[in-house]
PDB file of C-alpha atoms in Angstrom:
ATOM      1  CA  GLU A   1      62.434  59.962  85.082  1.00 63.00           C
ATOM      2  CA  THR A   2      62.978  63.238  86.803  1.00 79.00           C
ATOM      3  CA  GLY A   3      66.012  65.091  88.105  1.00 93.00           C
ATOM      4  CA  VAL A   4      69.429  63.539  87.698  1.00 96.00           C
ATOM      5  CA  THR A   5      69.801  59.793  87.309  1.00 96.00           C
ATOM      6  CA  GLN A   6      72.938  57.695  87.508  1.00 97.00           C
ATOM      7  CA  THR A   7      73.612  54.125  86.494  1.00 97.00           C
ATOM      8  CA  PRO A   8      74.740  51.774  87.778  1.00 97.00           C
ATOM      9  CA  ARG A   9      74.150  52.533  91.455  1.00 96.00           C
ATOM     10  CA  HIS A  10      76.804  50.023  92.494  1.00 96.00           C
ATOM     11  CA  LEU A  11      79.816  48.752  90.589  1.00 96.00           C
ATOM     12  CA  VAL A  12      82.567  46.340  91.534  1.00 95.00           C
ATOM     13  CA  MET A  13      85.451  46.040  89.136  1.00 93.00           C
ATOM     14  CA  GLY A  14      88.928  44.630  88.945  1.00 90.00           C
ATOM     15  CA  MET A  15      91.936  46.771  88.209  1.00 89.00           C
ATOM     16  CA  THR A  16      92.140  45.534  84.635  1.00 88.00           C
ATOM     17  CA  ASN A  17      88.471  46.024  83.788  1.00 89.00           C
ATOM     18  CA  LYS A  18      86.931  48.753  81.655  1.00 94.00           C
ATOM     19  CA  LYS A  19      83.582  50.126  82.724  1.00 95.00           C
ATOM     20  CA  SER A  20      81.511  53.269  82.264  1.00 97.00           C
ATOM     21  CA  LEU A  21      79.334  55.340  84.555  1.00 98.00           C
ATOM     22  CA  LYS A  22      76.332  57.063  83.058  1.00 98.00           C
ATOM     23  CA  CYS A  23      74.574  60.223  84.136  1.00 98.00           C
ATOM     24  CA  GLU A  24      71.440  61.735  82.639  1.00 97.00           C
ATOM     25  CA  GLN A  25      69.722  64.951  83.623  1.00 97.00           C
ATOM     26  CA  HIS A  26      66.072  65.640  82.817  1.00 95.00           C
ATOM     27  CA  LEU A  27      66.134  69.281  83.907  1.00 95.00           C
ATOM     28  CA  GLY A  28      67.144  71.027  80.702  1.00 94.00           C
ATOM     29  CA  HIS A  29      70.366  72.212  82.285  1.00 94.00           C
ATOM     30  CA  ASN A  30      73.450  73.302  80.393  1.00 93.00           C
ATOM     31  CA  ALA A  31      76.270  72.402  82.780  1.00 93.00           C
ATOM     32  CA  MET A  32      77.210  68.983  84.128  1.00 95.00           C
ATOM     33  CA  TYR A  33      79.766  67.859  86.688  1.00 95.00           C
ATOM     34  CA  TRP A  34      81.538  64.767  87.992  1.00 97.00           C
ATOM     35  CA  TYR A  35      82.543  64.612  91.670  1.00 96.00           C
ATOM     36  CA  LYS A  36      84.395  62.009  93.684  1.00 96.00           C
ATOM     37  CA  GLN A  37      83.393  61.510  97.305  1.00 94.00           C
ATOM     38  CA  SER A  38      85.723  59.374  99.378  1.00 92.00           C
ATOM     39  CA  ALA A  39      85.242  58.446 103.007  1.00 84.00           C
ATOM     40  CA  LYS A  40      86.401  61.193 105.364  1.00 74.00           C
ATOM     41  CA  LYS A  41      87.419  63.474 102.489  1.00 80.00           C
ATOM     42  CA  PRO A  42      85.699  66.525 101.080  1.00 81.00           C
ATOM     43  CA  LEU A  43      83.905  66.434  97.773  1.00 90.00           C
ATOM     44  CA  GLU A  44      86.402  66.537  94.922  1.00 91.00           C
ATOM     45  CA  LEU A  45      85.324  68.184  91.699  1.00 92.00           C
ATOM     46  CA  MET A  46      86.693  66.151  88.805  1.00 95.00           C
ATOM     47  CA  PHE A  47      85.290  67.527  85.557  1.00 95.00           C
ATOM     48  CA  VAL A  48      82.994  70.300  84.406  1.00 94.00           C
ATOM     49  CA  TYR A  49      81.130  70.509  81.110  1.00 95.00           C
ATOM     50  CA  ASN A  50      79.205  73.490  79.828  1.00 92.00           C
ATOM     51  CA  PHE A  51      77.135  73.156  76.642  1.00 93.00           C
ATOM     52  CA  LYS A  52      78.939  69.836  75.978  1.00 93.00           C
ATOM     53  CA  GLU A  53      82.388  71.420  76.155  1.00 93.00           C
ATOM     54  CA  GLN A  54      84.804  70.524  78.921  1.00 92.00           C
ATOM     55  CA  THR A  55      85.651  73.611  80.911  1.00 90.00           C
ATOM     56  CA  GLU A  56      87.502  72.062  83.799  1.00 88.00           C
ATOM     57  CA  ASN A  57      89.663  69.045  84.531  1.00 90.00           C
ATOM     58  CA  ASN A  58      91.024  69.127  88.065  1.00 88.00           C
ATOM     59  CA  SER A  59      94.218  67.159  87.397  1.00 91.00           C
ATOM     60  CA  VAL A  60      92.293  63.914  87.196  1.00 95.00           C
ATOM     61  CA  PRO A  61      94.365  60.838  86.217  1.00 95.00           C
ATOM     62  CA  SER A  62      93.915  59.708  82.642  1.00 95.00           C
ATOM     63  CA  ARG A  63      92.420  56.396  83.780  1.00 96.00           C
ATOM     64  CA  PHE A  64      89.247  58.491  84.170  1.00 97.00           C
ATOM     65  CA  SER A  65      87.924  59.640  80.804  1.00 96.00           C
ATOM     66  CA  PRO A  66      84.774  61.774  80.632  1.00 97.00           C
ATOM     67  CA  GLU A  67      82.464  62.082  77.672  1.00 97.00           C
ATOM     68  CA  CYS A  68      79.600  64.497  77.144  1.00 97.00           C
ATOM     69  CA  PRO A  69      77.757  63.763  73.888  1.00 96.00           C
ATOM     70  CA  ASN A  70      75.002  66.291  74.604  1.00 94.00           C
ATOM     71  CA  SER A  71      73.841  68.568  77.407  1.00 92.00           C
ATOM     72  CA  SER A  72      71.686  65.821  78.935  1.00 95.00           C
ATOM     73  CA  HIS A  73      74.205  62.992  79.145  1.00 97.00           C
ATOM     74  CA  LEU A  74      77.540  62.601  80.820  1.00 98.00           C
ATOM     75  CA  PHE A  75      79.708  59.511  80.984  1.00 98.00           C
ATOM     76  CA  LEU A  76      82.782  58.588  82.966  1.00 98.00           C
ATOM     77  CA  HIS A  77      84.824  55.846  81.338  1.00 97.00           C
ATOM     78  CA  LEU A  78      87.034  53.890  83.694  1.00 96.00           C
ATOM     79  CA  HIS A  79      90.024  51.674  82.970  1.00 93.00           C
ATOM     80  CA  THR A  80      92.954  50.258  84.912  1.00 93.00           C
ATOM     81  CA  LEU A  81      91.705  51.781  88.127  1.00 94.00           C
ATOM     82  CA  GLN A  82      93.427  51.487  91.482  1.00 94.00           C
ATOM     83  CA  PRO A  83      91.898  50.423  94.812  1.00 93.00           C
ATOM     84  CA  GLU A  84      92.180  54.020  96.043  1.00 93.00           C
ATOM     85  CA  ASP A  85      89.725  55.011  93.323  1.00 95.00           C
ATOM     86  CA  SER A  86      86.979  53.257  95.270  1.00 95.00           C
ATOM     87  CA  ALA A  87      84.487  55.973  96.185  1.00 95.00           C
ATOM     88  CA  LEU A  88      81.041  57.379  95.555  1.00 95.00           C
ATOM     89  CA  TYR A  89      80.966  59.129  92.178  1.00 97.00           C
ATOM     90  CA  LEU A  90      78.392  61.867  91.987  1.00 96.00           C
ATOM     91  CA  CYS A  91      77.049  63.560  88.910  1.00 97.00           C
ATOM     92  CA  ALA A  92      75.421  66.988  89.080  1.00 96.00           C
ATOM     93  CA  SER A  93      73.890  69.508  86.718  1.00 95.00           C
ATOM     94  CA  SER A  94      73.052  73.202  86.848  1.00 93.00           C
ATOM     95  CA  GLN A  95      71.178  75.643  84.664  1.00 91.00           C
ATOM     96  CA  GLN A  96      74.195  77.911  84.445  1.00 85.00           C
ATOM     97  CA  LEU A  97      77.872  77.472  85.146  1.00 82.00           C
ATOM     98  CA  ALA A  98      77.975  80.792  86.935  1.00 76.00           C
ATOM     99  CA  GLY A  99      75.381  83.284  88.021  1.00 75.00           C
ATOM    100  CA  VAL A 100      72.285  83.268  90.155  1.00 75.00           C
ATOM    101  CA  ASN A 101      71.021  79.958  88.749  1.00 78.00           C
ATOM    102  CA  ASN A 102      74.131  77.891  89.291  1.00 83.00           C
ATOM    103  CA  GLU A 103      72.865  75.727  92.128  1.00 88.00           C
ATOM    104  CA  GLN A 104      73.674  72.147  91.356  1.00 92.00           C
ATOM    105  CA  PHE A 105      71.291  69.226  91.384  1.00 94.00           C
ATOM    106  CA  PHE A 106      72.854  65.895  92.215  1.00 95.00           C
ATOM    107  CA  GLY A 107      72.195  62.335  91.193  1.00 96.00           C
ATOM    108  CA  PRO A 108      72.187  59.497  93.738  1.00 95.00           C
ATOM    109  CA  GLY A 109      75.736  58.478  92.873  1.00 96.00           C
ATOM    110  CA  THR A 110      77.507  55.296  91.834  1.00 97.00           C
ATOM    111  CA  ARG A 111      79.258  53.403  94.600  1.00 96.00           C
ATOM    112  CA  LEU A 112      82.435  52.081  92.976  1.00 96.00           C
ATOM    113  CA  THR A 113      84.613  49.387  94.500  1.00 95.00           C
ATOM    114  CA  VAL A 114      87.911  48.520  92.838  1.00 95.00           C
ATOM    115  CA  LEU A 115      89.366  45.168  93.829  1.00 92.00           C
TER     116      LEU A 115
ATOM    117  CA  ALA B   1      91.268  81.922  96.998  1.00 71.00           C
ATOM    118  CA  GLN B   2      87.679  81.400  97.992  1.00 77.00           C
ATOM    119  CA  SER B   3      87.154  78.899 100.793  1.00 87.00           C
ATOM    120  CA  VAL B   4      84.437  77.700 103.118  1.00 92.00           C
ATOM    121  CA  THR B   5      84.829  76.316 106.627  1.00 95.00           C
ATOM    122  CA  GLN B   6      82.325  74.247 108.540  1.00 96.00           C
ATOM    123  CA  LEU B   7      83.052  74.295 112.251  1.00 93.00           C
ATOM    124  CA  GLY B   8      82.544  70.871 113.762  1.00 91.00           C
ATOM    125  CA  SER B   9      82.713  67.740 111.675  1.00 92.00           C
ATOM    126  CA  HIS B  10      80.211  66.073 113.975  1.00 95.00           C
ATOM    127  CA  VAL B  11      77.260  67.600 115.832  1.00 97.00           C
ATOM    128  CA  SER B  12      74.992  65.655 118.150  1.00 97.00           C
ATOM    129  CA  VAL B  13      71.630  66.932 119.405  1.00 97.00           C
ATOM    130  CA  SER B  14      68.644  65.429 121.152  1.00 97.00           C
ATOM    131  CA  GLU B  15      65.365  65.058 119.322  1.00 97.00           C
ATOM    132  CA  GLY B  16      63.419  68.289 119.730  1.00 97.00           C
ATOM    133  CA  ALA B  17      66.507  70.381 120.427  1.00 97.00           C
ATOM    134  CA  LEU B  18      67.802  73.275 118.374  1.00 98.00           C
ATOM    135  CA  VAL B  19      70.055  72.405 115.453  1.00 98.00           C
ATOM    136  CA  LEU B  20      72.895  74.815 114.680  1.00 98.00           C
ATOM    137  CA  LEU B  21      75.433  74.008 111.983  1.00 98.00           C
ATOM    138  CA  ARG B  22      78.136  76.596 111.387  1.00 98.00           C
ATOM    139  CA  CYS B  23      79.550  77.802 108.105  1.00 97.00           C
ATOM    140  CA  ASN B  24      82.006  80.619 107.429  1.00 97.00           C
ATOM    141  CA  TYR B  25      83.347  81.760 104.110  1.00 94.00           C
ATOM    142  CA  SER B  26      86.395  83.741 103.134  1.00 91.00           C
ATOM    143  CA  SER B  27      86.088  86.322 100.419  1.00 82.00           C
ATOM    144  CA  SER B  28      85.960  90.089 100.290  1.00 79.00           C
ATOM    145  CA  VAL B  29      82.856  89.998  98.103  1.00 82.00           C
ATOM    146  CA  PRO B  30      80.017  87.948  99.599  1.00 84.00           C
ATOM    147  CA  PRO B  31      79.454  84.894  97.437  1.00 88.00           C
ATOM    148  CA  TYR B  32      76.291  83.013  96.689  1.00 91.00           C
ATOM    149  CA  LEU B  33      75.722  80.630  99.614  1.00 94.00           C
ATOM    150  CA  PHE B  34      74.169  77.179  99.748  1.00 95.00           C
ATOM    151  CA  TRP B  35      73.361  74.404 102.158  1.00 97.00           C
ATOM    152  CA  TYR B  36      73.020  70.835 100.947  1.00 97.00           C
ATOM    153  CA  VAL B  37      72.003  67.679 102.812  1.00 97.00           C
ATOM    154  CA  GLN B  38      73.131  64.154 102.028  1.00 95.00           C
ATOM    155  CA  TYR B  39      71.335  61.138 103.433  1.00 94.00           C
ATOM    156  CA  PRO B  40      73.165  57.802 103.526  1.00 88.00           C
ATOM    157  CA  ASN B  41      73.818  56.310 100.103  1.00 83.00           C
ATOM    158  CA  GLN B  42      72.217  59.241  98.324  1.00 88.00           C
ATOM    159  CA  GLY B  43      73.310  62.316  96.436  1.00 92.00           C
ATOM    160  CA  LEU B  44      73.240  65.850  97.751  1.00 95.00           C
ATOM    161  CA  GLN B  45      69.940  67.700  97.983  1.00 95.00           C
ATOM    162  CA  LEU B  46      69.684  71.484  98.044  1.00 95.00           C
ATOM    163  CA  LEU B  47      68.217  72.747 101.330  1.00 96.00           C
ATOM    164  CA  LEU B  48      68.390  76.477 100.640  1.00 96.00           C
ATOM    165  CA  LYS B  49      70.427  79.178  98.982  1.00 95.00           C
ATOM    166  CA  TYR B  50      71.158  82.863  99.382  1.00 94.00           C
ATOM    167  CA  THR B  51      71.884  85.139  96.467  1.00 91.00           C
ATOM    168  CA  THR B  52      70.566  88.561  97.389  1.00 89.00           C
ATOM    169  CA  GLY B  53      67.825  90.309  99.332  1.00 90.00           C
ATOM    170  CA  ALA B  54      66.507  89.146 102.705  1.00 92.00           C
ATOM    171  CA  THR B  55      69.328  87.701 104.756  1.00 93.00           C
ATOM    172  CA  LEU B  56      67.201  85.088 106.502  1.00 96.00           C
ATOM    173  CA  VAL B  57      66.537  82.289 104.046  1.00 96.00           C
ATOM    174  CA  LYS B  58      63.980  79.561 104.614  1.00 97.00           C
ATOM    175  CA  GLY B  59      64.532  76.165 103.098  1.00 96.00           C
ATOM    176  CA  ILE B  60      62.967  72.756 103.007  1.00 95.00           C
ATOM    177  CA  ASN B  61      62.310  70.488 106.002  1.00 94.00           C
ATOM    178  CA  GLY B  62      62.045  73.440 108.412  1.00 96.00           C
ATOM    179  CA  PHE B  63      65.631  74.587 108.005  1.00 97.00           C
ATOM    180  CA  GLU B  64      66.699  78.187 107.658  1.00 97.00           C
ATOM    181  CA  ALA B  65      69.982  80.051 107.408  1.00 98.00           C
ATOM    182  CA  GLU B  66      71.005  83.625 107.998  1.00 97.00           C
ATOM    183  CA  PHE B  67      73.612  85.476 105.999  1.00 96.00           C
ATOM    184  CA  LYS B  68      75.703  87.768 108.196  1.00 96.00           C
ATOM    185  CA  LYS B  69      78.119  89.802 106.157  1.00 93.00           C
ATOM    186  CA  SER B  70      79.920  91.242 109.165  1.00 93.00           C
ATOM    187  CA  GLU B  71      80.675  87.737 110.415  1.00 94.00           C
ATOM    188  CA  THR B  72      81.158  86.166 106.947  1.00 94.00           C
ATOM    189  CA  SER B  73      78.830  83.447 108.118  1.00 96.00           C
ATOM    190  CA  PHE B  74      75.858  81.458 106.864  1.00 97.00           C
ATOM    191  CA  HIS B  75      74.844  79.222 109.749  1.00 98.00           C
ATOM    192  CA  LEU B  76      72.069  76.669 109.330  1.00 98.00           C
ATOM    193  CA  THR B  77      69.420  76.267 112.019  1.00 98.00           C
ATOM    194  CA  LYS B  78      66.293  74.306 112.775  1.00 98.00           C
ATOM    195  CA  PRO B  79      64.263  74.977 115.929  1.00 97.00           C
ATOM    196  CA  SER B  80      63.451  71.374 116.706  1.00 97.00           C
ATOM    197  CA  ALA B  81      65.462  68.387 115.501  1.00 97.00           C
ATOM    198  CA  HIS B  82      63.758  65.294 114.200  1.00 96.00           C
ATOM    199  CA  MET B  83      65.257  61.846 113.917  1.00 96.00           C
ATOM    200  CA  SER B  84      64.942  62.076 110.141  1.00 96.00           C
ATOM    201  CA  ASP B  85      67.320  65.063 110.129  1.00 97.00           C
ATOM    202  CA  ALA B  86      70.285  62.789 110.814  1.00 97.00           C
ATOM    203  CA  ALA B  87      72.496  63.219 107.756  1.00 96.00           C
ATOM    204  CA  GLU B  88      75.592  64.920 106.376  1.00 96.00           C
ATOM    205  CA  TYR B  89      75.271  68.651 105.759  1.00 97.00           C
ATOM    206  CA  PHE B  90      77.422  70.614 103.350  1.00 96.00           C
ATOM    207  CA  CYS B  91      77.840  74.341 103.110  1.00 96.00           C
ATOM    208  CA  ALA B  92      78.908  75.619  99.687  1.00 94.00           C
ATOM    209  CA  VAL B  93      79.822  78.951  98.154  1.00 91.00           C
ATOM    210  CA  SER B  94      79.904  80.211  94.620  1.00 88.00           C
ATOM    211  CA  PRO B  95      81.692  83.421  93.711  1.00 83.00           C
ATOM    212  CA  ARG B  96      79.483  86.007  92.083  1.00 81.00           C
ATOM    213  CA  PRO B  97      79.868  86.668  88.362  1.00 75.00           C
ATOM    214  CA  GLY B  98      82.597  89.157  87.664  1.00 72.00           C
ATOM    215  CA  SER B  99      84.719  87.919  90.526  1.00 66.00           C
ATOM    216  CA  GLY B 100      87.203  86.572  88.029  1.00 58.00           C
ATOM    217  CA  ASN B 101      86.406  82.867  88.174  1.00 59.00           C
ATOM    218  CA  THR B 102      84.043  80.258  86.800  1.00 64.00           C
ATOM    219  CA  GLY B 103      81.564  80.511  89.622  1.00 62.00           C
ATOM    220  CA  LYS B 104      81.574  76.794  90.370  1.00 78.00           C
ATOM    221  CA  LEU B 105      80.535  75.590  93.807  1.00 85.00           C
ATOM    222  CA  ILE B 106      83.153  75.209  96.524  1.00 88.00           C
ATOM    223  CA  PHE B 107      82.079  72.801  99.246  1.00 92.00           C
ATOM    224  CA  GLY B 108      82.948  72.679 102.909  1.00 93.00           C
ATOM    225  CA  GLN B 109      84.130  69.504 104.578  1.00 93.00           C
ATOM    226  CA  GLY B 110      80.677  68.574 105.768  1.00 94.00           C
ATOM    227  CA  THR B 111      79.089  68.169 109.199  1.00 96.00           C
ATOM    228  CA  THR B 112      77.506  64.945 110.326  1.00 96.00           C
ATOM    229  CA  LEU B 113      74.363  65.585 112.338  1.00 97.00           C
ATOM    230  CA  GLN B 114      73.391  62.908 114.834  1.00 97.00           C
ATOM    231  CA  VAL B 115      69.964  63.103 116.459  1.00 97.00           C
ATOM    232  CA  LYS B 116      69.518  61.185 119.689  1.00 96.00           C
ATOM    233  CA  PRO B 117      66.109  59.991 120.853  1.00 94.00           C
TER     234      PRO B 117
END
């Protein structure tokens, strides 16, 4: 595997379900990100991790719970979601959080549908 | 606060025509500048970036962008559009280190490029 991978690519869940999204980067990067992309809305940065430590949480509801066990893996645990949480969830990584090498590399995303 | 504006949420060109996608940023110190492309049902792919040096930056797929400090712009161009260029394009900025923030990317709203045969 190369680049940034995300699983599953598609997920349908009920409002009472618990599921997890997985992201893995094979680039040796130190920073990882979760974004939400809804139809007709700009990209929303959700969480930022740098060297496994969370550095940013953009007022994301607690029904979204991130986990970063190491610099290569990032999870987004989901529970009691709402239909408005249906969106494309994108994971990204970058060599640095800031500086000349902070361009982000994105995974293909998980298309989430909440019924 | 740093922001980025993409003029035109939807741009339509004929195949073979010039592509011009506009991006303007707001900050007193020029940030790092990026263009990303997103094809349907895929993640974002970096087209090109500007950090320092030559203001005309060449990217992948024949795209290029020019940083103009006086206009606070970083417009994306391609001389001749191809059908495969149809996608969503995002301009993004990242404040330079020492600007007093984390340096994370700030994305524009995106521009959908339609290429007509």
